[in-house]
PDB file of C-alpha atoms and ligand atoms in Angstrom:
ATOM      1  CA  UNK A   1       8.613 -14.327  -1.159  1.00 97.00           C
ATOM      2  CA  UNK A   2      11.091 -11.470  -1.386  1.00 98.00           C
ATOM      3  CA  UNK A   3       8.690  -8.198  -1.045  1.00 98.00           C
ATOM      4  CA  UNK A   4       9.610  -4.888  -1.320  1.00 98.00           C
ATOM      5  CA  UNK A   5       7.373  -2.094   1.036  1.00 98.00           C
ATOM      6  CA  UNK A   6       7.551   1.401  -0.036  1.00 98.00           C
ATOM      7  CA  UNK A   7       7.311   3.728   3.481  1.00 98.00           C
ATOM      8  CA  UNK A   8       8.196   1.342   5.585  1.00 98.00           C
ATOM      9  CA  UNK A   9       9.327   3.095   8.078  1.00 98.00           C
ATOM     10  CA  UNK A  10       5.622   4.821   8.425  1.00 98.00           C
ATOM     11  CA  UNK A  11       3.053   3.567  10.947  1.00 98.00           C
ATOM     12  CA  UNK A  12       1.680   0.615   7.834  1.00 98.00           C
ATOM     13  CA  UNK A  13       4.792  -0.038   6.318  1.00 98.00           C
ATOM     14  CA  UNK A  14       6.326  -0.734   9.991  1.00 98.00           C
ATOM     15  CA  UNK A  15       3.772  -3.559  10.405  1.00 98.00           C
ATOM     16  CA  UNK A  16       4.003  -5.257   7.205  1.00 98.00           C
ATOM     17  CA  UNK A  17       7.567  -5.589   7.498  1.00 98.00           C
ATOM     18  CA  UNK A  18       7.047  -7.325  11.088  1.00 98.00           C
ATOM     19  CA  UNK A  19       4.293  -9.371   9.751  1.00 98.00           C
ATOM     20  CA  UNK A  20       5.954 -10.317   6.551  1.00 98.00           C
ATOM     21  CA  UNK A  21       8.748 -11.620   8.493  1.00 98.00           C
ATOM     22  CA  UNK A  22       6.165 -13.392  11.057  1.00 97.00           C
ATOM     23  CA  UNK A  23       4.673 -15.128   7.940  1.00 97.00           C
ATOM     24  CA  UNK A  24       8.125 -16.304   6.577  1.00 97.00           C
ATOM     25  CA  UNK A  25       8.568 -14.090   3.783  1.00 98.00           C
ATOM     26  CA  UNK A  26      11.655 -12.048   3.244  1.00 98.00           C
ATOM     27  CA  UNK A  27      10.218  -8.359   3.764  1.00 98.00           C
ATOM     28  CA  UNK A  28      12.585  -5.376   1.992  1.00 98.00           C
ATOM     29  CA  UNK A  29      11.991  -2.100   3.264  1.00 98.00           C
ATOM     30  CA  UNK A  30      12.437   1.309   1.445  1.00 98.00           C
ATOM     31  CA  UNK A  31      13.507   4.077   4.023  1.00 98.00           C
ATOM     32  CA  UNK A  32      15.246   7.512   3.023  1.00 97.00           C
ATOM     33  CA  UNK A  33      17.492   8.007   5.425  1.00 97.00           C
ATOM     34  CA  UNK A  34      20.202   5.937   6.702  1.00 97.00           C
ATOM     35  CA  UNK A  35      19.718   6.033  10.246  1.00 98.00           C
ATOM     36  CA  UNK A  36      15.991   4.673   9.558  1.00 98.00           C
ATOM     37  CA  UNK A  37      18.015   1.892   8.312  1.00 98.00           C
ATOM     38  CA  UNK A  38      17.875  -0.176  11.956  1.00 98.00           C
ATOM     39  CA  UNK A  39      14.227   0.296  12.506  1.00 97.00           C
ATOM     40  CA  UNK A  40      13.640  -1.694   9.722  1.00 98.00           C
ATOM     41  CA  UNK A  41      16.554  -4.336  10.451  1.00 98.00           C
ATOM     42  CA  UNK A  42      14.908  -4.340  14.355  1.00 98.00           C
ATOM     43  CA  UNK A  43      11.541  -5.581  12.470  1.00 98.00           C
ATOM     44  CA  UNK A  44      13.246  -8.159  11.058  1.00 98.00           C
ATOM     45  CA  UNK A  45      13.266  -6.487   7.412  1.00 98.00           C
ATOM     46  CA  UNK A  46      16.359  -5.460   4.973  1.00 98.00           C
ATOM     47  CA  UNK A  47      17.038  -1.890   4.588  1.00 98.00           C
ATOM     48  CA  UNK A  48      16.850  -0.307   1.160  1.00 98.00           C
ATOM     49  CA  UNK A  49      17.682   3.279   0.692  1.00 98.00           C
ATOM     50  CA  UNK A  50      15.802   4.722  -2.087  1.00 98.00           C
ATOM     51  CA  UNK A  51      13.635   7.935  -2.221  1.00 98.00           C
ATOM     52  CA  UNK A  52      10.323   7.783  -4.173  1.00 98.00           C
ATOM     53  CA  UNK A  53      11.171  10.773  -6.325  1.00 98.00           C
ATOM     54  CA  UNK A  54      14.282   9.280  -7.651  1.00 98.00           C
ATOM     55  CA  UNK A  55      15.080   5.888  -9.524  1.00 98.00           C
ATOM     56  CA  UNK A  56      14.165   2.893  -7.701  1.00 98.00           C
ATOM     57  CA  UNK A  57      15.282   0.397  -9.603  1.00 98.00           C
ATOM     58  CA  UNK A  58      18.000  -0.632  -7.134  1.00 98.00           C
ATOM     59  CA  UNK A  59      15.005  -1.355  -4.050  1.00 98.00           C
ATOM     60  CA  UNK A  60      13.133  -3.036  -6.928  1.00 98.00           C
ATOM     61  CA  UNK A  61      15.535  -4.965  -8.626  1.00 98.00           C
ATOM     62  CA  UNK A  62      15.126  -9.384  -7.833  1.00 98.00           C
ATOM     63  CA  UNK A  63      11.683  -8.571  -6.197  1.00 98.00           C
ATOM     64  CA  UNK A  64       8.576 -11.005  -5.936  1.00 98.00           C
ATOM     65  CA  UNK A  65       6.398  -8.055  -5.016  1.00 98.00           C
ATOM     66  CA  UNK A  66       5.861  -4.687  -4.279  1.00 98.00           C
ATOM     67  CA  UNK A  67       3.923  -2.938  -1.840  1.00 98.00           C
ATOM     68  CA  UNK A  68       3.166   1.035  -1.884  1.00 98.00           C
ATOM     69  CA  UNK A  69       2.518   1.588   1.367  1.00 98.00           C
ATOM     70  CA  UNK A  70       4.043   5.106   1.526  1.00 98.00           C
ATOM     71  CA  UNK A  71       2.326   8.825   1.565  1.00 97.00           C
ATOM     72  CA  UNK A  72       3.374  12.138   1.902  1.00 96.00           C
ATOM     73  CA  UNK A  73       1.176  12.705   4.680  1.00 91.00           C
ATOM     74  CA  UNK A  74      -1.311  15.642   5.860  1.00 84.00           C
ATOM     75  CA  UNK A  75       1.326  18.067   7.083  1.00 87.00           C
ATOM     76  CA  UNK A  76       3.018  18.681   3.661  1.00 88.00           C
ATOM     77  CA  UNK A  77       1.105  20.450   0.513  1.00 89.00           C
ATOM     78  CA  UNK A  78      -0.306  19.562  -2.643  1.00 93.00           C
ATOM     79  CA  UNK A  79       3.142  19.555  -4.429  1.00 94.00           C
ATOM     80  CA  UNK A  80       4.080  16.268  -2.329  1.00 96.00           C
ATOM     81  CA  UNK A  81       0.850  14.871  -2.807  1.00 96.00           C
ATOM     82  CA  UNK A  82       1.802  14.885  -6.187  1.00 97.00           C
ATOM     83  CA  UNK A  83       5.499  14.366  -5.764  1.00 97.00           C
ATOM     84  CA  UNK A  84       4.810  11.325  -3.452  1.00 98.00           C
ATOM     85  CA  UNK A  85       0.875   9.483  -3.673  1.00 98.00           C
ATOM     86  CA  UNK A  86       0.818   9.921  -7.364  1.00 98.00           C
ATOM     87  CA  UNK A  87       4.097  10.728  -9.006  1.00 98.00           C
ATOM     88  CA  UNK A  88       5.930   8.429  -6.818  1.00 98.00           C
ATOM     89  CA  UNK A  89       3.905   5.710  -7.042  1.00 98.00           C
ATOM     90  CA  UNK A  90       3.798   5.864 -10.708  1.00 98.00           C
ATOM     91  CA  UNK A  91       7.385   5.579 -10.328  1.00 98.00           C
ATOM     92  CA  UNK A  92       7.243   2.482  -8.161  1.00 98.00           C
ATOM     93  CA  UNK A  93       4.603   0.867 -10.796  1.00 98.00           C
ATOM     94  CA  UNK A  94       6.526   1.546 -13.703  1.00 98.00           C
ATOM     95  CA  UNK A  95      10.162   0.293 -11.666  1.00 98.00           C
ATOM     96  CA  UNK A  96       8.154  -2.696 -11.041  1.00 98.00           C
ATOM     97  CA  UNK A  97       7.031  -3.339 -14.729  1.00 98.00           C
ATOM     98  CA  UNK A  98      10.259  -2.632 -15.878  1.00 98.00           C
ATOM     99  CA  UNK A  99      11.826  -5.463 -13.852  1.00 98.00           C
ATOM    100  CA  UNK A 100       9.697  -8.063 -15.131  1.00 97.00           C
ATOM    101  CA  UNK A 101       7.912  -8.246 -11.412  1.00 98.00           C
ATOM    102  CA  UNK A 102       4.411  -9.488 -11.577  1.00 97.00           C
ATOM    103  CA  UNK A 103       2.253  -8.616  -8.158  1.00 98.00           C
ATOM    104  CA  UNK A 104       1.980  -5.252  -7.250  1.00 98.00           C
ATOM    105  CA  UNK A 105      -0.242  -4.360  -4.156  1.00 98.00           C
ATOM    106  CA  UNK A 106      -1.204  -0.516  -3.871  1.00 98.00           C
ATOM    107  CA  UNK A 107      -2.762   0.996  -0.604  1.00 98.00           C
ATOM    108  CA  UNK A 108      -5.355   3.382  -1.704  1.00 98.00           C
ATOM    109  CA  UNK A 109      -7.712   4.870   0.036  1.00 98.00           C
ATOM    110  CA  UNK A 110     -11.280   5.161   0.424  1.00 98.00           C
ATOM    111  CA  UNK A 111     -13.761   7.188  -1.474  1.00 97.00           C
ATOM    112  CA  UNK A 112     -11.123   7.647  -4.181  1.00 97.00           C
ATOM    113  CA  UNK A 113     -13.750   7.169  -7.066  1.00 95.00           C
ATOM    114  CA  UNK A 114     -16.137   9.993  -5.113  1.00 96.00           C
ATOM    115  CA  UNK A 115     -12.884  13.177  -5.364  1.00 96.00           C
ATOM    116  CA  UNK A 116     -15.731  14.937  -6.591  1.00 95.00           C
ATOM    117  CA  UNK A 117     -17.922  15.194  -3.506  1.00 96.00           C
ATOM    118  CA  UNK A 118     -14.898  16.579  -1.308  1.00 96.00           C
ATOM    119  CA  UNK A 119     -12.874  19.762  -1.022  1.00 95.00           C
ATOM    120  CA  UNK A 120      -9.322  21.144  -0.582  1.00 93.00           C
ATOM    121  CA  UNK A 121      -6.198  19.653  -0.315  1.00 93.00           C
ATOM    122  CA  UNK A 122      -8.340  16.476   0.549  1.00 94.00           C
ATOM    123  CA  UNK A 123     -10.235  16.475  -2.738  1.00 95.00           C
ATOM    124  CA  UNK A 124      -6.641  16.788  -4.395  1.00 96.00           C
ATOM    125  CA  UNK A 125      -5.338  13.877  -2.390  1.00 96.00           C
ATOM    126  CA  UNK A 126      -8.393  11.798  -3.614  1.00 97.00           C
ATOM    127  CA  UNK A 127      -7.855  12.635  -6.944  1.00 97.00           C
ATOM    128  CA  UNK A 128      -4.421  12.229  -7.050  1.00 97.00           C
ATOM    129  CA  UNK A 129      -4.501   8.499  -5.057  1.00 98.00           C
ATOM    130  CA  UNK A 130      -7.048   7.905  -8.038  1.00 98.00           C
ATOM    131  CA  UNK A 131      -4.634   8.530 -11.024  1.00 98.00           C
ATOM    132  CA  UNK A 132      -2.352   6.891  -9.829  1.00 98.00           C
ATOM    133  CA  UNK A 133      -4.510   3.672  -9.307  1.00 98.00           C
ATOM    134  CA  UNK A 134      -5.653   4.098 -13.034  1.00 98.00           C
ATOM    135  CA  UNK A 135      -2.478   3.969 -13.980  1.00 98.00           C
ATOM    136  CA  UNK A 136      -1.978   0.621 -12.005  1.00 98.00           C
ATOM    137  CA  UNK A 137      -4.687  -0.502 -13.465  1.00 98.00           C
ATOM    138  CA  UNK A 138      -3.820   0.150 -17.033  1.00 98.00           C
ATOM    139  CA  UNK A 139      -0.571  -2.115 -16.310  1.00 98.00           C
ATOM    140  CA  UNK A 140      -0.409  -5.912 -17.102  1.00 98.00           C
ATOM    141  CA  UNK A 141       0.407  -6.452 -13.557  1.00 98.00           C
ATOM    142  CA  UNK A 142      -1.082  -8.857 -11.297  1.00 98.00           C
ATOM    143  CA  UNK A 143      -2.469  -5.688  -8.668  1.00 98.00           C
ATOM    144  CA  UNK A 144      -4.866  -5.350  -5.829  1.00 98.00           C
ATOM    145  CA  UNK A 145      -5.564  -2.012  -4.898  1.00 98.00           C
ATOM    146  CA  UNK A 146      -6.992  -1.671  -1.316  1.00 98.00           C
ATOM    147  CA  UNK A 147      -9.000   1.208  -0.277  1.00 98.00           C
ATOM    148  CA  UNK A 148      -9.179   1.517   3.656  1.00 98.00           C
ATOM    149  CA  UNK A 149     -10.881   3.529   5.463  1.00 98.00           C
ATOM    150  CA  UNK A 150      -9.690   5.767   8.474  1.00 98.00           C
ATOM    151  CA  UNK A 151      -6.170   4.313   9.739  1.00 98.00           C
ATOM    152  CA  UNK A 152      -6.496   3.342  13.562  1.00 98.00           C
ATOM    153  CA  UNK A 153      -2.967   2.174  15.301  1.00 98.00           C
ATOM    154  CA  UNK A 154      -5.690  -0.211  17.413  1.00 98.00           C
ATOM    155  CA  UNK A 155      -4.988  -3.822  18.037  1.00 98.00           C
ATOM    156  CA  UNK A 156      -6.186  -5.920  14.669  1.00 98.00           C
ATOM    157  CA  UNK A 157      -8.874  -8.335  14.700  1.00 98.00           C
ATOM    158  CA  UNK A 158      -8.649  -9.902  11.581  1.00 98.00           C
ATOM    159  CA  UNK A 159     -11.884  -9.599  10.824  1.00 98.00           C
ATOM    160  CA  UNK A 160     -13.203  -6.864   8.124  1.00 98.00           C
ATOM    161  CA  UNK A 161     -15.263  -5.477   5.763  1.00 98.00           C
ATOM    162  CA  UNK A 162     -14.910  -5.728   1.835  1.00 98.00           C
ATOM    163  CA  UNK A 163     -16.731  -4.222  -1.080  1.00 97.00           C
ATOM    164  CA  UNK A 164     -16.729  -2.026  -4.056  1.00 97.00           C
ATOM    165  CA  UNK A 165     -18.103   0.262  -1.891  1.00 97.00           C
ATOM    166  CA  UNK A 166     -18.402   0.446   2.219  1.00 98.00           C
ATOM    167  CA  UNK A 167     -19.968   2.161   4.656  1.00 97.00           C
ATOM    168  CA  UNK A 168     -17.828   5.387   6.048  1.00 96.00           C
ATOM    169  CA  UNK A 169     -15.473   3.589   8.844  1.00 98.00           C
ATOM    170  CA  UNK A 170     -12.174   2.801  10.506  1.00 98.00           C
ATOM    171  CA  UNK A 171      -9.939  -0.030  10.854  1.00 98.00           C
ATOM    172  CA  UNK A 172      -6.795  -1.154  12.581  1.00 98.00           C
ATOM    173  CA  UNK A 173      -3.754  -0.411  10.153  1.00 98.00           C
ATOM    174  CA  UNK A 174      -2.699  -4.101  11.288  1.00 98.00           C
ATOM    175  CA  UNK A 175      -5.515  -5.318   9.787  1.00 98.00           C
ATOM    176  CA  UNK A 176      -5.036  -3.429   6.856  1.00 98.00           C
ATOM    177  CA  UNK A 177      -1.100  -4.660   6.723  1.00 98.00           C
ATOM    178  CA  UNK A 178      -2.781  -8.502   7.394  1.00 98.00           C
ATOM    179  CA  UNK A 179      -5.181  -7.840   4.290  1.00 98.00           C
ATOM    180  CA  UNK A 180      -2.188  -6.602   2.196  1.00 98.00           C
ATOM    181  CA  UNK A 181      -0.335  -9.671   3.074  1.00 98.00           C
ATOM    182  CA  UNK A 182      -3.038 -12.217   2.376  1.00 98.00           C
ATOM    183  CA  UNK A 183      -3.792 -10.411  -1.061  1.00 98.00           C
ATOM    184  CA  UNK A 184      -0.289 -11.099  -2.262  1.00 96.00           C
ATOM    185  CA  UNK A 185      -1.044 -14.937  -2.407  1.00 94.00           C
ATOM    186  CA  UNK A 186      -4.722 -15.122  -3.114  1.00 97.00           C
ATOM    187  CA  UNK A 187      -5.296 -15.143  -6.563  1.00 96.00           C
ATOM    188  CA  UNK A 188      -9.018 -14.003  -6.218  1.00 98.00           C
ATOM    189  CA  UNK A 189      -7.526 -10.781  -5.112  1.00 98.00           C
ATOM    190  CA  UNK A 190      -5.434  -9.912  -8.352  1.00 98.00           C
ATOM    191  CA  UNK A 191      -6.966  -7.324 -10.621  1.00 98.00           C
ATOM    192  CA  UNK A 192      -9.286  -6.049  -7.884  1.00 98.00           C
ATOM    193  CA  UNK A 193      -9.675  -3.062  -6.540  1.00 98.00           C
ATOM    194  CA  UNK A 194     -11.829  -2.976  -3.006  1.00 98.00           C
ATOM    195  CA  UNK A 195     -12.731  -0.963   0.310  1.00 98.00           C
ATOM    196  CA  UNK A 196     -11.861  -1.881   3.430  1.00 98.00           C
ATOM    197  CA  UNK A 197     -13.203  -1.172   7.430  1.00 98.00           C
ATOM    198  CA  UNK A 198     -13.342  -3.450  10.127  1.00 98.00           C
ATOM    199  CA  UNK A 199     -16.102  -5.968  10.195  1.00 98.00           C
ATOM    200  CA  UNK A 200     -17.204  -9.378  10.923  1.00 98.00           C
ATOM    201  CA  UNK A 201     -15.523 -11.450   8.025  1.00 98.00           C
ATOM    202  CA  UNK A 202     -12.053 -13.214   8.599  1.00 98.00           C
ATOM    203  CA  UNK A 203      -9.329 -11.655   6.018  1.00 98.00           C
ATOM    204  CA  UNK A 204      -8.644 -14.589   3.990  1.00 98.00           C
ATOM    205  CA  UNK A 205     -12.668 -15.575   4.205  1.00 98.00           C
ATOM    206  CA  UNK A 206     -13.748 -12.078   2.461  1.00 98.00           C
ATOM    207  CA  UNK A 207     -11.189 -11.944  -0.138  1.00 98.00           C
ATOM    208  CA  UNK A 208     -11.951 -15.471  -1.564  1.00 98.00           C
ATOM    209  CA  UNK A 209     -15.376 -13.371  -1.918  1.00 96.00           C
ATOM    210  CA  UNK A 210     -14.520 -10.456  -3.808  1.00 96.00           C
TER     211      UNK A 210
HETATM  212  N1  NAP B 301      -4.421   8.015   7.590  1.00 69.01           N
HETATM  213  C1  NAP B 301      -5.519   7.464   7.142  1.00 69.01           C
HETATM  214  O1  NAP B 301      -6.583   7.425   7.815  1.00 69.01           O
HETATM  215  C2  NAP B 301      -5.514   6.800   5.785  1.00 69.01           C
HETATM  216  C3  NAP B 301      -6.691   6.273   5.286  1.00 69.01           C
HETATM  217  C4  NAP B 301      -6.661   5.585   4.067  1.00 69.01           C
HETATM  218  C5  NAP B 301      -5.450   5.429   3.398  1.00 69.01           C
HETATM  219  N2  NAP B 301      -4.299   5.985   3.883  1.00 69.01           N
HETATM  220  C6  NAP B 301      -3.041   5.765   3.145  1.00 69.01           C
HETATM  221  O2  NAP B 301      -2.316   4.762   3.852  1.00 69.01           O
HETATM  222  C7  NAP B 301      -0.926   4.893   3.595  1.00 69.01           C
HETATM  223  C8  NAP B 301      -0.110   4.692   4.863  1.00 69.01           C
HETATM  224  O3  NAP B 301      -0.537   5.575   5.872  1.00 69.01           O
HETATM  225  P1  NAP B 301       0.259   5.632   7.271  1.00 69.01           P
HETATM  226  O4  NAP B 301      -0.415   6.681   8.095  1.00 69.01           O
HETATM  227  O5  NAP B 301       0.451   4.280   7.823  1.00 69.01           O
HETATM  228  O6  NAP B 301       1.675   6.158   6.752  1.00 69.01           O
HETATM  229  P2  NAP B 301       2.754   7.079   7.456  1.00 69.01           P
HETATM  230  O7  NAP B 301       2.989   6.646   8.856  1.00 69.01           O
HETATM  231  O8  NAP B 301       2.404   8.532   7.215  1.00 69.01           O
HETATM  232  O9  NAP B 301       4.055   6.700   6.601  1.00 69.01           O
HETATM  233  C9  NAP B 301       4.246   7.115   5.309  1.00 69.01           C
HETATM  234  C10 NAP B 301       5.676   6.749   4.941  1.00 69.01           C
HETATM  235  O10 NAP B 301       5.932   7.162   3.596  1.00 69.01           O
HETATM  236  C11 NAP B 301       7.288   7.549   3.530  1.00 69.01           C
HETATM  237  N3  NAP B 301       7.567   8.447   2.421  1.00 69.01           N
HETATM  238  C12 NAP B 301       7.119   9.708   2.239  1.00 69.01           C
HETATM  239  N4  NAP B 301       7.671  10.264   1.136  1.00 69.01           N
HETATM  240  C13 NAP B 301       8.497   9.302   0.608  1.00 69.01           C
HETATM  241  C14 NAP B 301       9.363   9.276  -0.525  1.00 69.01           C
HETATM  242  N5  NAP B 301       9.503  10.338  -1.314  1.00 69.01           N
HETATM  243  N6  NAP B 301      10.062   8.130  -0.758  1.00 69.01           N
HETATM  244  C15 NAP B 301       9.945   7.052   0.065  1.00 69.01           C
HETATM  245  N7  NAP B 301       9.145   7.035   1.156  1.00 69.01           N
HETATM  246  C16 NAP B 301       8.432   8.147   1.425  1.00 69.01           C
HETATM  247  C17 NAP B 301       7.545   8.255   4.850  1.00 69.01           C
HETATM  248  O11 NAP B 301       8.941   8.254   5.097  1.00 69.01           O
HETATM  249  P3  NAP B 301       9.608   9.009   6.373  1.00 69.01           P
HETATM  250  O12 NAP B 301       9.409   8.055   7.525  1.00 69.01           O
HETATM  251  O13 NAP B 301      11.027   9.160   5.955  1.00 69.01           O
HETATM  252  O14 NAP B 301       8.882  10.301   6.552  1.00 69.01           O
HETATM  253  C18 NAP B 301       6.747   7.406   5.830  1.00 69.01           C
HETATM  254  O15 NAP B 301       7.558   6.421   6.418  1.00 69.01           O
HETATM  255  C19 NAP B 301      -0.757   6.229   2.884  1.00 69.01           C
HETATM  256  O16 NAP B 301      -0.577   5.941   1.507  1.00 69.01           O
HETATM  257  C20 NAP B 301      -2.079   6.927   3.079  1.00 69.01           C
HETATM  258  O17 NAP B 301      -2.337   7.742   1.963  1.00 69.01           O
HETATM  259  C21 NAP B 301      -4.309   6.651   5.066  1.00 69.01           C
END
């Protein structure tokens, strides 16, 4: 499968382009600067220079599927949370539509649907991550929309935690980048939207249960 990961030259992105290629699929990934261009070739992944806040039709174009795995991070402010978690991936959803592509995978976060119950720039992020999942979900596409909890850069397991709603909790982001993966090729994961921490399930066990 020819898959396209948005931020893949982030800590997530990174490992779904190395596991992507592990698994035999032909992994794509977006950077925005051209000497970012070998990390992703040293993964064994194809650059593609395209910025989220610009057209991306050219990273999309000839795609099997497309992974948002980008974020503008903690250190910017709200105007790239908006520019990048929901304007940009917005962008990347409707690119993605537009080229006929059905499977669209979108890491979320958790306790998007509770924005409410926190504050600051976090609350905003929340929100923000939210719209544009309700926009993904509004689409015809085939989408999964994992929610993980706290990103460790720990070894992965492969074991987890799934639900509409989990426990507060952590997980490997190679487990998270394993989950992505197996999503894109079971169908009991398409049109789902789930949270995810580490736990005692295998991957491909707890998403046949969804
Ligand atoms: N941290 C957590 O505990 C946590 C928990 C739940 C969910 N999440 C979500 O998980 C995702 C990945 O997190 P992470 O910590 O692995 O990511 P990360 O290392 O911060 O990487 C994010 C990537 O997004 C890229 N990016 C930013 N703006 C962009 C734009 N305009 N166009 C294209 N790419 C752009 C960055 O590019 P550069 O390399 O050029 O800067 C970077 O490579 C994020 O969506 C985050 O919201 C995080």
């Amino acid at each position: 499968m020819k898959v396209l990961v948005a931020g893949a030259n982030g800590k997530t992105g990174s490992l779904l382009i190395q596991l992507l290629k592990e698994e035999g699929h032909e992994p794509y990934g977006m950077v925005r600067k051209e000497e970012q261009k070998s990390n992703i070739e040293q993964l064994g992944g194809i650059p593609v220079l395209a910025d989220l806040k610009s057209d991306v039709g050219h990273a999309v174009k000839g795609m099997d599927a497309v992974i948002f795995a980008a974020g503008s991070g903690s250190s910017t402010g709200p105007d790239q949370t908006e520019a990048v978690d929901r304007d940009g991936a917005i962008n990347l959803i409707k690119a993605t539509e537009n080229f006929g592509i059905k499977k669209f995978i979108m890491l979320s976060a958790m306790n998007v649907d509770e924005a409410d119950e926190a504050e600051g720039n976090f609350k905003l992020y929340l929100e923000l991550k939210g719209e544009a999942d309700e926009y993904l979900r509004s689409t015809e596409l085939d989408y999964t929309i994992v929610r993980p909890g706290g990103l460790t850069n720990e070894e992965g397991t492969s074991k987890v935690k799934v639900g509409d709603k989990v426990e507060k909790g952590e997980i490997p982001r190679a487990d998270v980048a394993k989950t992505i993966i197996s999503s894109l090729q079971e169908p009991n994961a398409y049109h789902k939207t789930f949270e995810l921490i580490s736990g005692d399930t295998q991957i491909e066990e707890a998403l046949k249960n969804l």
